[in-house]
Amino acid sequence: MTFLKAVWRFIVAIKDLMVLCFLLLFFGALYAALSFKPGDRPVSAHDGALLVDLDGYLVEQPEEADPISALFGSEAPVKQYRLRDVVSAVETAGDDARVKAVVLDLDGFMGGGQVSIERLGKALDTVRTKGKPVLSYATAYNDDSYQLAAHGSEIWLNPLGGVAITGPGGSNLYFKGLIDKLGITAHIYRVGTYKSAVEPLMRSDQSPEAKAAMQALADNLWSNWQQDVGKARPGAQIASYSANPLPIVQAARGDLANAALAARLADKLGDRPSFEARVAELAGAGKGGTEPAFAMIALGDYTRAHRPSNDGDIGVLTIAGDIVDGEAGPGTAAGDSIVQLLDETLEQRDLKALVVRVDSPGGSVLASERIRAAIANVRARGIPVVASMGNVAASGGYWVSTAANRIIAEPATITGSIGVFGVLPSFEGLLEKLGVTTDGVRTTPLSGEPDVLGGVSETFNDISQLGVEHIYRRFLGLVAASRNMTPEQVDGVGQGRVWDGGTAHQLGLVDRFGGLEEAIVEAAKLAKIDPATARPYYIEPQPDPFTAFVTRMMESEQSAQAHASAGKDLLGRQADAQKALVLRAVDSASALASGGSVQARCLECEGYSIATRRTDTKSEGMLMHVLTRLVD
């Protein structure tokens, strides 16, 4: 008995020791998380190739990861890379003697939009002018990845892969037949001949006006894409390959990789080990193990080690993603959050000018106006404002831009869509099919309205339509005052029509062409500052230390998961792209059918807007992933 008691005390002591160790580890990790600062980890000092492994999206403003969902959830977010961070790293590498080459791994690249890709392409061109090679690899290239790869000196393609140049365009889903069968009534309040965002709920096909407008937009974007790729890679037979690929593929007997090689779209065919061996010839051999066969400098480490100081006097405020009411984190343009961030910055810093970087298809009218008013207040304080448009700055994205002294965009920017709408579903038809009826009493014409069960009254519909028309006139007035036009002139180029940046410039909706750097220079000139000495101050919400710590912990795990699913062949990549289109179309229709506030939103722009794409991959959270491995 004494022996058993001694064994029991020993077991309890072991248990207490383990609990103590766990608590020590927990509080140690908590302290490390709370004291963590981005950039703590220095980049390796060895020579090698800068590996730009874009296994995700290239965006203006990455979304902030939810640490709880990241650790325990069933969804692992697709990685997002901030455009200016990648551009800065690539341009810095051009002058860094330790960087022998820049390598683009595009197997997991999910897109970035034409404007963003053109900007990164210019950075790659700069590296090449410094005499350094830029090599790219992918199992299969699509429009976005090939546009980026075209700026390299060597394009490698897997022998079982191919190049799919499809150009902008495609089918949309229309739900009019379905909602009629279900007995749902979509009450649509809109202004704009070309405001086709609500057409999926009111038509079974695209209206002639919307088709003509979107065809013109797609044609202009396609022309811009061909010009960028043609200038970067003049020998590539882009026109013949994209216009009639079948004879080229037939001549190669179905070998898509050799067809791309014959059309001079690729330089070398080879698998990943062959590609890495080629890079090793230029940058030296790697350390082995799980790392590539060449000496590698990781993009994340290099970015943190060479991030420019953020202490300038030209403020840069980013408005990215859907414009929504209330508060939200980065990657979503929430009215309250953006206004609060701007107000706090103005209290803490003496800004000489403000650049508003817009990459948004719009959203809530109320939130758009709240943001616009805050920017207008900045101008009222004597601080000049320049709007810089990224991939998309349409509807609400253009609404907020009207507060600026100047509007700068790129030819491939998608803008305009000056129009508003609202949708309210009612279910009296559906209830009737189920044998359910409604009845009641009223004291005024608007009692119980909107009656989504018994049917919305004509009085409510008429008032709502008049309200939407009033907001449209407000939109026209804002644009007219901003662009020195009459409301009638704005209405002529408005009506919800979407324009490419080149056409918008011709119509007077944009002042000049340029990117973010040009906008900063323009803001400095307006503030009477020497552009050579002007420096930006990026107005960004700071993540809490724990979120930053978890995000850093997840980086390697996300990369491993991305590479586990990377390397899909041409058919697989195209299927993924089409699946993403369907999911976005269904999400858009669901958002319309659920009703809500009056919207200044360009839903037809969302196919071109990386900022609004939600294509998270199904995966367990990091801790669940680790636990599963331990159990296995």
mmCIF file of N, CA and C in Angstrom, residues 88-159:
data_model
loop_
_atom_site.group_PDB
_atom_site.id
_atom_site.type_symbol
_atom_site.label_atom_id
_atom_site.label_comp_id
_atom_site.label_asym_id
_atom_site.label_seq_id
_atom_site.Cartn_x
_atom_site.Cartn_y
_atom_site.Cartn_z
ATOM 1 N N SER A 88 8.684 47.162 -54.013
ATOM 2 C CA SER A 88 9.848 47.708 -53.307
ATOM 3 C C SER A 88 10.960 46.670 -53.176
ATOM 4 N N ALA A 89 10.574 45.423 -52.845
ATOM 5 C CA ALA A 89 11.579 44.369 -52.699
ATOM 6 C C ALA A 89 12.280 44.093 -54.029
ATOM 7 N N VAL A 90 11.518 44.015 -55.111
ATOM 8 C CA VAL A 90 12.107 43.723 -56.428
ATOM 9 C C VAL A 90 13.017 44.854 -56.872
ATOM 10 N N GLU A 91 12.581 46.097 -56.704
ATOM 11 C CA GLU A 91 13.414 47.218 -57.112
ATOM 12 C C GLU A 91 14.669 47.328 -56.262
ATOM 13 N N THR A 92 14.556 47.019 -54.978
ATOM 14 C CA THR A 92 15.739 47.014 -54.116
ATOM 15 C C THR A 92 16.718 45.935 -54.547
ATOM 16 N N ALA A 93 16.194 44.782 -54.948
ATOM 17 C CA ALA A 93 17.052 43.684 -55.387
ATOM 18 C C ALA A 93 17.888 44.067 -56.599
ATOM 19 N N GLY A 94 17.373 44.969 -57.429
ATOM 20 C CA GLY A 94 18.129 45.389 -58.601
ATOM 21 C C GLY A 94 19.441 46.046 -58.253
ATOM 22 N N ASP A 95 19.519 46.711 -57.092
ATOM 23 C CA ASP A 95 20.744 47.400 -56.667
ATOM 24 C C ASP A 95 21.507 46.643 -55.587
ATOM 25 N N ASP A 96 21.017 45.462 -55.214
ATOM 26 C CA ASP A 96 21.641 44.681 -54.140
ATOM 27 C C ASP A 96 22.622 43.682 -54.756
ATOM 28 N N ALA A 97 23.895 43.859 -54.441
ATOM 29 C CA ALA A 97 24.926 42.992 -55.027
ATOM 30 C C ALA A 97 24.767 41.541 -54.597
ATOM 31 N N ARG A 98 24.104 41.292 -53.459
ATOM 32 C CA ARG A 98 23.943 39.918 -52.978
ATOM 33 C C ARG A 98 22.882 39.160 -53.775
ATOM 34 N N VAL A 99 21.980 39.904 -54.424
ATOM 35 C CA VAL A 99 20.920 39.265 -55.201
ATOM 36 C C VAL A 99 21.426 39.045 -56.623
ATOM 37 N N LYS A 100 21.581 37.799 -57.007
ATOM 38 C CA LYS A 100 22.137 37.456 -58.314
ATOM 39 C C LYS A 100 21.064 37.318 -59.386
ATOM 40 N N ALA A 101 19.839 37.101 -58.982
ATOM 41 C CA ALA A 101 18.735 36.938 -59.932
ATOM 42 C C ALA A 101 17.424 37.092 -59.173
ATOM 43 N N VAL A 102 16.358 37.335 -59.922
ATOM 44 C CA VAL A 102 15.006 37.351 -59.354
ATOM 45 C C VAL A 102 14.240 36.202 -59.987
ATOM 46 N N VAL A 103 13.609 35.388 -59.138
ATOM 47 C CA VAL A 103 12.897 34.193 -59.597
ATOM 48 C C VAL A 103 11.417 34.341 -59.272
ATOM 49 N N LEU A 104 10.583 34.182 -60.284
ATOM 50 C CA LEU A 104 9.134 34.214 -60.107
ATOM 51 C C LEU A 104 8.606 32.792 -60.106
ATOM 52 N N ASP A 105 8.052 32.359 -58.986
ATOM 53 C CA ASP A 105 7.363 31.072 -58.918
ATOM 54 C C ASP A 105 5.876 31.365 -59.000
ATOM 55 N N LEU A 106 5.283 31.079 -60.158
ATOM 56 C CA LEU A 106 3.903 31.474 -60.435
ATOM 57 C C LEU A 106 2.947 30.299 -60.437
ATOM 58 N N ASP A 107 3.363 29.166 -59.900
ATOM 59 C CA ASP A 107 2.480 28.006 -59.862
ATOM 60 C C ASP A 107 1.229 28.263 -59.028
ATOM 61 N N GLY A 108 1.372 29.058 -57.972
ATOM 62 C CA GLY A 108 0.219 29.327 -57.112
ATOM 63 C C GLY A 108 -0.345 30.717 -57.268
ATOM 64 N N PHE A 109 0.102 31.464 -58.285
ATOM 65 C CA PHE A 109 -0.355 32.842 -58.455
ATOM 66 C C PHE A 109 -1.810 32.861 -58.896
ATOM 67 N N MET A 110 -2.648 33.612 -58.169
ATOM 68 C CA MET A 110 -4.088 33.615 -58.412
ATOM 69 C C MET A 110 -4.582 34.919 -59.019
ATOM 70 N N GLY A 111 -3.672 35.850 -59.315
ATOM 71 C CA GLY A 111 -4.063 37.063 -60.012
ATOM 72 C C GLY A 111 -3.738 38.322 -59.249
ATOM 73 N N GLY A 112 -3.840 39.445 -59.972
ATOM 74 C CA GLY A 112 -3.527 40.719 -59.341
ATOM 75 C C GLY A 112 -4.193 41.908 -59.998
ATOM 76 N N GLY A 113 -4.824 41.702 -61.169
ATOM 77 C CA GLY A 113 -5.397 42.826 -61.883
ATOM 78 C C GLY A 113 -4.357 43.458 -62.796
ATOM 79 N N GLN A 114 -4.802 43.995 -63.931
ATOM 80 C CA GLN A 114 -3.867 44.497 -64.923
ATOM 81 C C GLN A 114 -3.007 45.640 -64.404
ATOM 82 N N VAL A 115 -3.587 46.563 -63.665
ATOM 83 C CA VAL A 115 -2.823 47.711 -63.186
ATOM 84 C C VAL A 115 -1.706 47.262 -62.247
ATOM 85 N N SER A 116 -2.022 46.379 -61.315
ATOM 86 C CA SER A 116 -1.014 45.900 -60.364
ATOM 87 C C SER A 116 0.067 45.103 -61.063
ATOM 88 N N ILE A 117 -0.322 44.257 -62.001
ATOM 89 C CA ILE A 117 0.665 43.434 -62.697
ATOM 90 C C ILE A 117 1.564 44.306 -63.570
ATOM 91 N N GLU A 118 0.996 45.314 -64.221
ATOM 92 C CA GLU A 118 1.829 46.220 -65.009
ATOM 93 C C GLU A 118 2.854 46.924 -64.125
ATOM 94 N N ARG A 119 2.436 47.316 -62.918
ATOM 95 C CA ARG A 119 3.381 48.008 -62.013
ATOM 96 C C ARG A 119 4.503 47.080 -61.580
ATOM 97 N N LEU A 120 4.183 45.849 -61.219
ATOM 98 C CA LEU A 120 5.226 44.907 -60.841
ATOM 99 C C LEU A 120 6.091 44.570 -62.055
ATOM 100 N N GLY A 121 5.472 44.522 -63.230
ATOM 101 C CA GLY A 121 6.236 44.287 -64.448
ATOM 102 C C GLY A 121 7.280 45.361 -64.682
ATOM 103 N N LYS A 122 6.935 46.615 -64.407
ATOM 104 C CA LYS A 122 7.902 47.705 -64.546
ATOM 105 C C LYS A 122 9.074 47.519 -63.586
ATOM 106 N N ALA A 123 8.799 47.044 -62.385
ATOM 107 C CA ALA A 123 9.872 46.788 -61.421
ATOM 108 C C ALA A 123 10.796 45.683 -61.931
ATOM 109 N N LEU A 124 10.227 44.657 -62.542
ATOM 110 C CA LEU A 124 11.045 43.584 -63.116
ATOM 111 C C LEU A 124 11.875 44.106 -64.290
ATOM 112 N N ASP A 125 11.283 44.995 -65.087
ATOM 113 C CA ASP A 125 12.051 45.605 -66.180
ATOM 114 C C ASP A 125 13.254 46.370 -65.640
ATOM 115 N N THR A 126 13.058 47.043 -64.507
ATOM 116 C CA THR A 126 14.159 47.788 -63.893
ATOM 117 C C THR A 126 15.285 46.855 -63.481
ATOM 118 N N VAL A 127 14.923 45.698 -62.925
ATOM 119 C CA VAL A 127 15.948 44.715 -62.530
ATOM 120 C C VAL A 127 16.743 44.267 -63.752
ATOM 121 N N ARG A 128 16.058 44.042 -64.840
ATOM 122 C CA ARG A 128 16.739 43.580 -66.057
ATOM 123 C C ARG A 128 17.660 44.650 -66.622
ATOM 124 N N THR A 129 17.263 45.925 -66.511
ATOM 125 C CA THR A 129 18.144 46.995 -66.988
ATOM 126 C C THR A 129 19.420 47.096 -66.158
ATOM 127 N N LYS A 130 19.382 46.553 -64.919
ATOM 128 C CA LYS A 130 20.580 46.534 -64.083
ATOM 129 C C LYS A 130 21.475 45.345 -64.417
ATOM 130 N N GLY A 131 21.085 44.558 -65.423
ATOM 131 C CA GLY A 131 21.908 43.432 -65.857
ATOM 132 C C GLY A 131 21.664 42.147 -65.107
ATOM 133 N N LYS A 132 20.559 42.056 -64.353
ATOM 134 C CA LYS A 132 20.272 40.849 -63.586
ATOM 135 C C LYS A 132 19.158 40.053 -64.261
ATOM 136 N N PRO A 133 19.297 38.731 -64.309
ATOM 137 C CA PRO A 133 18.260 37.914 -64.957
ATOM 138 C C PRO A 133 17.006 37.799 -64.095
ATOM 139 N N VAL A 134 15.887 37.674 -64.781
ATOM 140 C CA VAL A 134 14.593 37.440 -64.136
ATOM 141 C C VAL A 134 14.002 36.192 -64.774
ATOM 142 N N LEU A 135 13.825 35.148 -63.970
ATOM 143 C CA LEU A 135 13.338 33.878 -64.492
ATOM 144 C C LEU A 135 11.994 33.540 -63.859
ATOM 145 N N SER A 136 11.097 32.956 -64.646
ATOM 146 C CA SER A 136 9.789 32.569 -64.121
ATOM 147 C C SER A 136 9.536 31.099 -64.422
ATOM 148 N N TYR A 137 8.730 30.480 -63.547
ATOM 149 C CA TYR A 137 8.360 29.073 -63.729
ATOM 150 C C TYR A 137 6.895 28.898 -63.361
ATOM 151 N N ALA A 138 6.211 28.068 -64.152
ATOM 152 C CA ALA A 138 4.843 27.659 -63.825
ATOM 153 C C ALA A 138 4.535 26.380 -64.575
ATOM 154 N N THR A 139 3.680 25.576 -64.002
ATOM 155 C CA THR A 139 3.184 24.402 -64.713
ATOM 156 C C THR A 139 2.272 24.835 -65.846
ATOM 157 N N ALA A 140 1.469 25.880 -65.604
ATOM 158 C CA ALA A 140 0.578 26.424 -66.626
ATOM 159 C C ALA A 140 0.413 27.909 -66.366
ATOM 160 N N TYR A 141 0.402 28.681 -67.441
ATOM 161 C CA TYR A 141 0.233 30.126 -67.341
ATOM 162 C C TYR A 141 -1.167 30.516 -67.815
ATOM 163 N N ASN A 142 -1.783 31.479 -67.100
ATOM 164 C CA ASN A 142 -3.010 32.094 -67.581
ATOM 165 C C ASN A 142 -2.725 33.559 -67.899
ATOM 166 N N ASP A 143 -3.752 34.352 -68.134
ATOM 167 C CA ASP A 143 -3.544 35.743 -68.545
ATOM 168 C C ASP A 143 -2.708 36.523 -67.537
ATOM 169 N N ASP A 144 -3.082 36.437 -66.250
ATOM 170 C CA ASP A 144 -2.384 37.213 -65.228
ATOM 171 C C ASP A 144 -0.944 36.757 -65.048
ATOM 172 N N SER A 145 -0.752 35.461 -64.892
ATOM 173 C CA SER A 145 0.607 34.967 -64.645
ATOM 174 C C SER A 145 1.500 35.166 -65.860
ATOM 175 N N TYR A 146 0.931 35.042 -67.072
ATOM 176 C CA TYR A 146 1.775 35.233 -68.246
ATOM 177 C C TYR A 146 2.134 36.706 -68.433
ATOM 178 N N GLN A 147 1.204 37.603 -68.130
ATOM 179 C CA GLN A 147 1.522 39.024 -68.236
ATOM 180 C C GLN A 147 2.703 39.376 -67.335
ATOM 181 N N LEU A 148 2.752 38.780 -66.169
ATOM 182 C CA LEU A 148 3.867 39.023 -65.254
ATOM 183 C C LEU A 148 5.135 38.348 -65.761
ATOM 184 N N ALA A 149 5.026 37.100 -66.196
ATOM 185 C CA ALA A 149 6.192 36.358 -66.662
ATOM 186 C C ALA A 149 6.808 37.002 -67.900
ATOM 187 N N ALA A 150 5.991 37.668 -68.725
ATOM 188 C CA ALA A 150 6.495 38.274 -69.954
ATOM 189 C C ALA A 150 7.570 39.313 -69.686
ATOM 190 N N HIS A 151 7.600 39.862 -68.485
ATOM 191 C CA HIS A 151 8.605 40.865 -68.143
ATOM 192 C C HIS A 151 9.925 40.230 -67.702
ATOM 193 N N GLY A 152 10.013 38.918 -67.734
ATOM 194 C CA GLY A 152 11.241 38.233 -67.361
ATOM 195 C C GLY A 152 12.147 37.988 -68.548
ATOM 196 N N SER A 153 13.361 37.535 -68.241
ATOM 197 C CA SER A 153 14.319 37.231 -69.300
ATOM 198 C C SER A 153 14.236 35.778 -69.740
ATOM 199 N N GLU A 154 13.722 34.897 -68.880
ATOM 200 C CA GLU A 154 13.533 33.490 -69.244
ATOM 201 C C GLU A 154 12.193 33.010 -68.699
ATOM 202 N N ILE A 155 11.363 32.472 -69.586
ATOM 203 C CA ILE A 155 10.080 31.895 -69.178
ATOM 204 C C ILE A 155 10.197 30.384 -69.299
ATOM 205 N N TRP A 156 10.054 29.700 -68.163
ATOM 206 C CA TRP A 156 10.105 28.238 -68.119
ATOM 207 C C TRP A 156 8.694 27.699 -67.972
ATOM 208 N N LEU A 157 8.461 26.578 -68.650
ATOM 209 C CA LEU A 157 7.138 25.953 -68.659
ATOM 210 C C LEU A 157 7.292 24.458 -68.480
ATOM 211 N N ASN A 158 6.466 23.890 -67.621
ATOM 212 C CA ASN A 158 6.493 22.443 -67.430
ATOM 213 C C ASN A 158 6.108 21.736 -68.732
ATOM 214 N N PRO A 159 6.812 20.665 -69.104
ATOM 215 C CA PRO A 159 6.502 19.968 -70.360
ATOM 216 C C PRO A 159 5.073 19.449 -70.443
#
